[in-house]
Amino acid sequence: MSRFFTTGSDSESESSVSGDELTSKPVGGNYSKPILLSEDEEDTKRVVRSAKDKRFEELTNLIKTIRNAMKIRDVTKCLEEFEALGKAYGKAKSIVDKEGVPRFYVRILADLEDYLNELWEDKEGKKKMNKNNAKALSTLRQKIRKYNRDYETHIASYKQNPEQSDEDEEKKSRDSEGSTSSSSEEEEDEDGVSAAAFLKKKEAGGDARGRFLKKLEAEEEEEEESESEEDWGSSDSDTDSESDEDEGKYTSLASKFLKKDEDKKGGEKKREEKAKKKHDRKSRKYEEEEEDNDGGEWEKVKSGVPLVKEKPKMFAKGTEITPAVVVKKLNEILQARGKKGTDRAAQIELLQLLVGIANENGLGVALEVKIKFNIIASLYDYNPNLATYMKPEMWQKCLACIEELLDVLFAHPEIFIGENIVEESENLANPEQPYRVRGCILTLVERMDEEFTKIMQNTDPHSQEYVDHLKDEGRVCAIIARLQRYLQEKGTTEELCRVYLRRVLHTYYKFDYRAHRRGAGAPQVGGGEEKEEEEDSAAMMERLCKYIYAKDRTDRIRTCAILCHIYHHALHSRWYQARDLMLMSHLQDNIQHADPPVQILYNRTMVQLGICAFREGLIKDAHNALLDIQSSGRAKELLGQGLLLRSLQERNPEQEKVEKRRQVPFHMHVNLELLECVYLVAAMLLEIPYMAAHEFDARRRMISKQFHHQLRVGERQPLLGPPESMREHVVAASKAMKMGDWRTCHRFVVNEKMNGKVWDLFPEAEKVRAMLVRKIQEESLRTYLFTYSSVYDSISMEILAAMFELDLPTVHSIISKMIINEELMASLDQPTQTVMMHRTEPTAQQNLALQLAEKLGNLVENNERVFDHKQGSYGGYFRDQKDGYRKGDGGYLRRGGYRQQDRGANY
């Protein structure tokens, strides 16, 4: 039965109850009207609770659920409850603004963030998570990091002193409890339990629950917690029993609560002393543990039973080690290969241990070879995903194992190995018959080479690590050369072709500086006789490739060998051999049917051919070879040197992985800036004279669209400063050449900046620069004659030779070719060495009239075609006329049709 707190005696309260009437005296004044309660209301237990207590209890329950979910690693549940916690906190915002952010809320935010960070850093644990938990982990981690930005100061203060923050929270909650109870009406039940005591009990329960949800500590701490809970309970019961007695002692409600506040202060002191003792006990315990660790006798483990690593026992004690027993043990180890849960590192260790046992017991080299084959295969299996690359450490082990295996095979030529040998027909122990072991050393070396390529693809090319890995290529080439010598004695034709191709692929892109110096007549530095005995790279490529051409039965190996051979010829400036081999192979006819790596090799070969032609001064051939690659705008992707960002066509992750595996390692790249510069300079030397010759021709075609694009970009610029980039240098040189100023053109193409970017990268840089000067002079002369021939009646060849610094025979040759090709309407006067102009070229006004007539003809034809299309008799206008006003060599040569190419050229 409930009643309001009064200052009367027990007898008065009893009489008031019997009369079914309650008289309450409020704090700070008296109510004049009595409050009547029904019998139902008397039976129910009523508790007066503030809005703050209700909201905080809701938050506490949600925090408890989150901590339980954290214990069982249920991140999905944590995410759901965290969202609910945020909503509940939003409802309590008005209370939080008055009271401040509660410490238990700050604690859960800090603990949850630390918990999620631990889960995120645990790579093995993340792999074992199910899909929902892994997705919830990333989502919740982002949310909590974003959410905690508003509480950074609170979290930082909590982390600095978490225990002090807990005590402050308890003190604050008790103070607020006292203030709310002093300003509200309190109520007792039949047993005399006050509202303040009830809330105090709830707070004690919440505090015990918070302590329980923390990490489990030592047993003494748990006992202490239980004792503290009993103290709380006893204090509550004391207050309950004393509540009735207190009512008679005090004449006002305020004096009663003042006494309780004093009791609470005494209780707080006791709790502070207990917390201090607990802290001292913890510090002593940690100091003792550290002393034990320093002694080296004990080791602190995280959790669970410590795993004692013992050396695995291969055979039982007293077992006779025979080849059959070792083979049986080997098969047992190999049976676990590829199964789920197999420790691959332990499997490799067991195999290496087995090799040691076989060698100790002298079981023969054939058995050792068989086990080594399986060790190398297990090293490859260590990384089961073919899309990723081996760890460099594992690859180094694999390299050492292959070298050891080759040493054994060279030392014991009586061992016969092959992938066609059946396991039942193997001979591992009988010395009277030839040893036969199942295995293919060539396949292992090919896989090792592929893994080396993957390592180079996945290493930052600008790091020292890449340089360190690249140093291992010498070992790889030495292993391939040794394998080549071995297979030349015991291998089949197919195996020889495969190993020759491996040798070729490691040779074709390397410039042979020793052969170059020898060809240039430079003196040899030390050991000249030994170096002369070594095979030249050109001779070796010739020998290996010719063997593949003759013996190979697969098109792919032969195609790769031809392309590598052409690339090597072009790299060493053997233009005519490279060109003839390309033309005789007819690869350009069906290369589109090859697989992507071969197509990338073909593109690299064509680029190298174009650069070789440019070095040799064959500008037209260089332009034709580079046209397809450069006009596409995807040179980087076509050469396998990187992926472009496609805005229209997006790749899925699988396609991107496949394309990344096709990339060429950085040390094999072709310099893209050098490639573009060579193409633009070649286009300039061809396009500028052609533009000068066909300045007023309406049907003039573009030789290079990319070059014209660069010219238009340069013309659009409002301010023309000195050129900076490579493209700007070429555009500026083109404008100078258009005016016939070869010296300015030469300064723009060959200067210190362009030398550093492009020309110094060639092996014979001075030779290339001299060729460029000569070509610029010749093409500038042709451009000058095309542009200014209408101004002259005659011009002396000696003056032209002096103007362009060319010798007289060269000027004579250039002008003669122009006259023969009907590019220049003139004749040569040999006695006076002059060029007599015939003035048959139309004037500017005549050229404009011709253009107008051509455009009018196009307009008439288009109108007739549209009209005939509507009438249904397409081409009828042309049936009665045969070519009409049209010229025979251009325009519309067929009745009822038109030349598509000419229409596209009119602009």
mmCIF file of C-alpha atoms in Angstrom, residues 297-425:
data_model
loop_
_atom_site.group_PDB
_atom_site.id
_atom_site.type_symbol
_atom_site.label_atom_id
_atom_site.label_comp_id
_atom_site.label_asym_id
_atom_site.label_seq_id
_atom_site.Cartn_x
_atom_site.Cartn_y
_atom_site.Cartn_z
ATOM 1 C CA GLU A 297 60.911 -19.118 -16.569
ATOM 2 C CA TRP A 298 57.340 -18.152 -17.457
ATOM 3 C CA GLU A 299 55.763 -16.789 -20.573
ATOM 4 C CA LYS A 300 52.476 -14.928 -20.780
ATOM 5 C CA VAL A 301 50.103 -16.377 -23.373
ATOM 6 C CA LYS A 302 46.965 -14.732 -24.736
ATOM 7 C CA SER A 303 44.393 -17.480 -24.303
ATOM 8 C CA GLY A 304 43.825 -21.155 -24.857
ATOM 9 C CA VAL A 305 46.228 -24.043 -24.541
ATOM 10 C CA PRO A 306 49.774 -23.107 -25.640
ATOM 11 C CA LEU A 307 50.884 -25.010 -28.739
ATOM 12 C CA VAL A 308 54.142 -26.834 -28.222
ATOM 13 C CA LYS A 309 55.974 -27.174 -31.508
ATOM 14 C CA GLU A 310 57.686 -30.486 -31.671
ATOM 15 C CA LYS A 311 59.715 -31.810 -34.524
ATOM 16 C CA PRO A 312 57.445 -34.153 -36.476
ATOM 17 C CA LYS A 313 58.377 -37.803 -36.247
ATOM 18 C CA MET A 314 58.596 -39.281 -39.716
ATOM 19 C CA PHE A 315 59.083 -42.929 -38.766
ATOM 20 C CA ALA A 316 58.538 -44.966 -35.649
ATOM 21 C CA LYS A 317 61.562 -45.819 -33.553
ATOM 22 C CA GLY A 318 63.404 -48.837 -34.858
ATOM 23 C CA THR A 319 61.831 -48.711 -38.354
ATOM 24 C CA GLU A 320 64.165 -49.835 -41.111
ATOM 25 C CA ILE A 321 64.487 -47.024 -43.641
ATOM 26 C CA THR A 322 64.168 -48.462 -47.149
ATOM 27 C CA PRO A 323 63.224 -46.838 -50.474
ATOM 28 C CA ALA A 324 59.799 -48.473 -50.329
ATOM 29 C CA VAL A 325 59.138 -47.062 -46.830
ATOM 30 C CA VAL A 326 60.263 -43.572 -47.903
ATOM 31 C CA VAL A 327 58.111 -43.710 -51.051
ATOM 32 C CA LYS A 328 55.124 -44.800 -48.969
ATOM 33 C CA LYS A 329 55.714 -41.920 -46.568
ATOM 34 C CA LEU A 330 56.075 -39.551 -49.528
ATOM 35 C CA ASN A 331 52.711 -40.670 -50.920
ATOM 36 C CA GLU A 332 51.109 -40.166 -47.497
ATOM 37 C CA ILE A 333 52.376 -36.592 -47.408
ATOM 38 C CA LEU A 334 51.266 -35.942 -50.988
ATOM 39 C CA GLN A 335 47.769 -37.281 -50.352
ATOM 40 C CA ALA A 336 47.062 -34.221 -48.189
ATOM 41 C CA ARG A 337 48.081 -31.932 -51.063
ATOM 42 C CA GLY A 338 45.284 -29.636 -52.139
ATOM 43 C CA LYS A 339 42.902 -30.682 -49.360
ATOM 44 C CA LYS A 340 41.161 -28.085 -47.243
ATOM 45 C CA GLY A 341 42.940 -27.320 -43.988
ATOM 46 C CA THR A 342 46.320 -28.665 -45.123
ATOM 47 C CA ASP A 343 49.254 -26.704 -43.729
ATOM 48 C CA ARG A 344 51.333 -26.124 -46.855
ATOM 49 C CA ALA A 345 54.359 -24.840 -44.946
ATOM 50 C CA ALA A 346 54.357 -27.967 -42.773
ATOM 51 C CA GLN A 347 54.076 -30.126 -45.896
ATOM 52 C CA ILE A 348 57.168 -28.472 -47.414
ATOM 53 C CA GLU A 349 59.023 -28.945 -44.118
ATOM 54 C CA LEU A 350 58.101 -32.643 -44.034
ATOM 55 C CA LEU A 351 59.346 -33.169 -47.585
ATOM 56 C CA GLN A 352 62.640 -31.440 -46.827
ATOM 57 C CA LEU A 353 62.996 -33.618 -43.733
ATOM 58 C CA LEU A 354 62.298 -36.671 -45.858
ATOM 59 C CA VAL A 355 65.089 -35.687 -48.286
ATOM 60 C CA GLY A 356 67.484 -35.420 -45.352
ATOM 61 C CA ILE A 357 66.482 -38.893 -44.099
ATOM 62 C CA ALA A 358 66.922 -40.375 -47.589
ATOM 63 C CA ASN A 359 70.403 -38.852 -47.907
ATOM 64 C CA GLU A 360 71.432 -39.985 -44.409
ATOM 65 C CA ASN A 361 70.483 -43.565 -45.189
ATOM 66 C CA GLY A 362 72.060 -43.507 -48.673
ATOM 67 C CA LEU A 363 68.901 -44.494 -50.548
ATOM 68 C CA GLY A 364 70.161 -43.232 -53.908
ATOM 69 C CA VAL A 365 69.965 -40.098 -55.981
ATOM 70 C CA ALA A 366 66.868 -41.212 -57.918
ATOM 71 C CA LEU A 367 64.762 -41.065 -54.760
ATOM 72 C CA GLU A 368 66.294 -37.694 -53.905
ATOM 73 C CA VAL A 369 65.359 -36.389 -57.367
ATOM 74 C CA LYS A 370 61.781 -37.601 -56.971
ATOM 75 C CA ILE A 371 61.377 -35.917 -53.580
ATOM 76 C CA LYS A 372 62.937 -32.686 -54.907
ATOM 77 C CA PHE A 373 60.414 -32.657 -57.753
ATOM 78 C CA ASN A 374 57.641 -32.814 -55.172
ATOM 79 C CA ILE A 375 59.259 -30.118 -53.010
ATOM 80 C CA ILE A 376 59.295 -27.690 -55.950
ATOM 81 C CA ALA A 377 55.691 -28.579 -56.783
ATOM 82 C CA SER A 378 54.722 -27.955 -53.132
ATOM 83 C CA LEU A 379 56.450 -24.573 -53.238
ATOM 84 C CA TYR A 380 54.309 -23.670 -56.239
ATOM 85 C CA ASP A 381 51.212 -24.942 -54.402
ATOM 86 C CA TYR A 382 51.975 -22.686 -51.436
ATOM 87 C CA ASN A 383 50.134 -19.949 -53.286
ATOM 88 C CA PRO A 384 47.112 -21.774 -54.782
ATOM 89 C CA ASN A 385 45.666 -18.716 -56.527
ATOM 90 C CA LEU A 386 47.189 -18.407 -59.992
ATOM 91 C CA ALA A 387 45.987 -14.818 -60.306
ATOM 92 C CA THR A 388 48.313 -13.665 -57.521
ATOM 93 C CA TYR A 389 52.083 -13.918 -57.429
ATOM 94 C CA MET A 390 54.401 -15.953 -55.216
ATOM 95 C CA LYS A 391 56.086 -14.338 -52.288
ATOM 96 C CA PRO A 392 59.649 -13.407 -53.280
ATOM 97 C CA GLU A 393 61.022 -15.470 -50.367
ATOM 98 C CA MET A 394 59.232 -18.607 -51.577
ATOM 99 C CA TRP A 395 60.381 -17.916 -55.131
ATOM 100 C CA GLN A 396 63.990 -17.673 -53.948
ATOM 101 C CA LYS A 397 63.618 -21.069 -52.247
ATOM 102 C CA CYS A 398 62.165 -22.470 -55.457
ATOM 103 C CA LEU A 399 65.112 -21.074 -57.449
ATOM 104 C CA ALA A 400 67.598 -22.706 -55.080
ATOM 105 C CA CYS A 401 65.758 -26.069 -55.289
ATOM 106 C CA ILE A 402 65.798 -25.996 -59.103
ATOM 107 C CA GLU A 403 69.518 -25.226 -59.106
ATOM 108 C CA GLU A 404 70.125 -28.163 -56.729
ATOM 109 C CA LEU A 405 68.008 -30.445 -58.926
ATOM 110 C CA LEU A 406 69.958 -29.437 -62.035
ATOM 111 C CA ASP A 407 73.245 -30.084 -60.185
ATOM 112 C CA VAL A 408 72.068 -33.606 -59.360
ATOM 113 C CA LEU A 409 70.881 -34.277 -62.930
ATOM 114 C CA PHE A 410 74.190 -33.072 -64.435
ATOM 115 C CA ALA A 411 76.181 -35.083 -61.890
ATOM 116 C CA HIS A 412 74.199 -38.287 -62.633
ATOM 117 C CA PRO A 413 73.456 -38.485 -66.355
ATOM 118 C CA GLU A 414 72.232 -42.080 -65.894
ATOM 119 C CA ILE A 415 68.960 -40.790 -64.399
ATOM 120 C CA PHE A 416 66.223 -40.593 -66.985
ATOM 121 C CA ILE A 417 63.339 -38.207 -66.238
ATOM 122 C CA GLY A 418 60.179 -37.556 -68.200
ATOM 123 C CA GLU A 419 56.531 -36.673 -67.725
ATOM 124 C CA ASN A 420 55.471 -39.701 -69.789
ATOM 125 C CA ILE A 421 56.965 -42.196 -67.316
ATOM 126 C CA VAL A 422 54.244 -43.999 -65.379
ATOM 127 C CA GLU A 423 54.728 -44.230 -61.611
ATOM 128 C CA GLU A 424 54.504 -48.035 -61.740
ATOM 129 C CA SER A 425 57.461 -48.170 -64.143
#
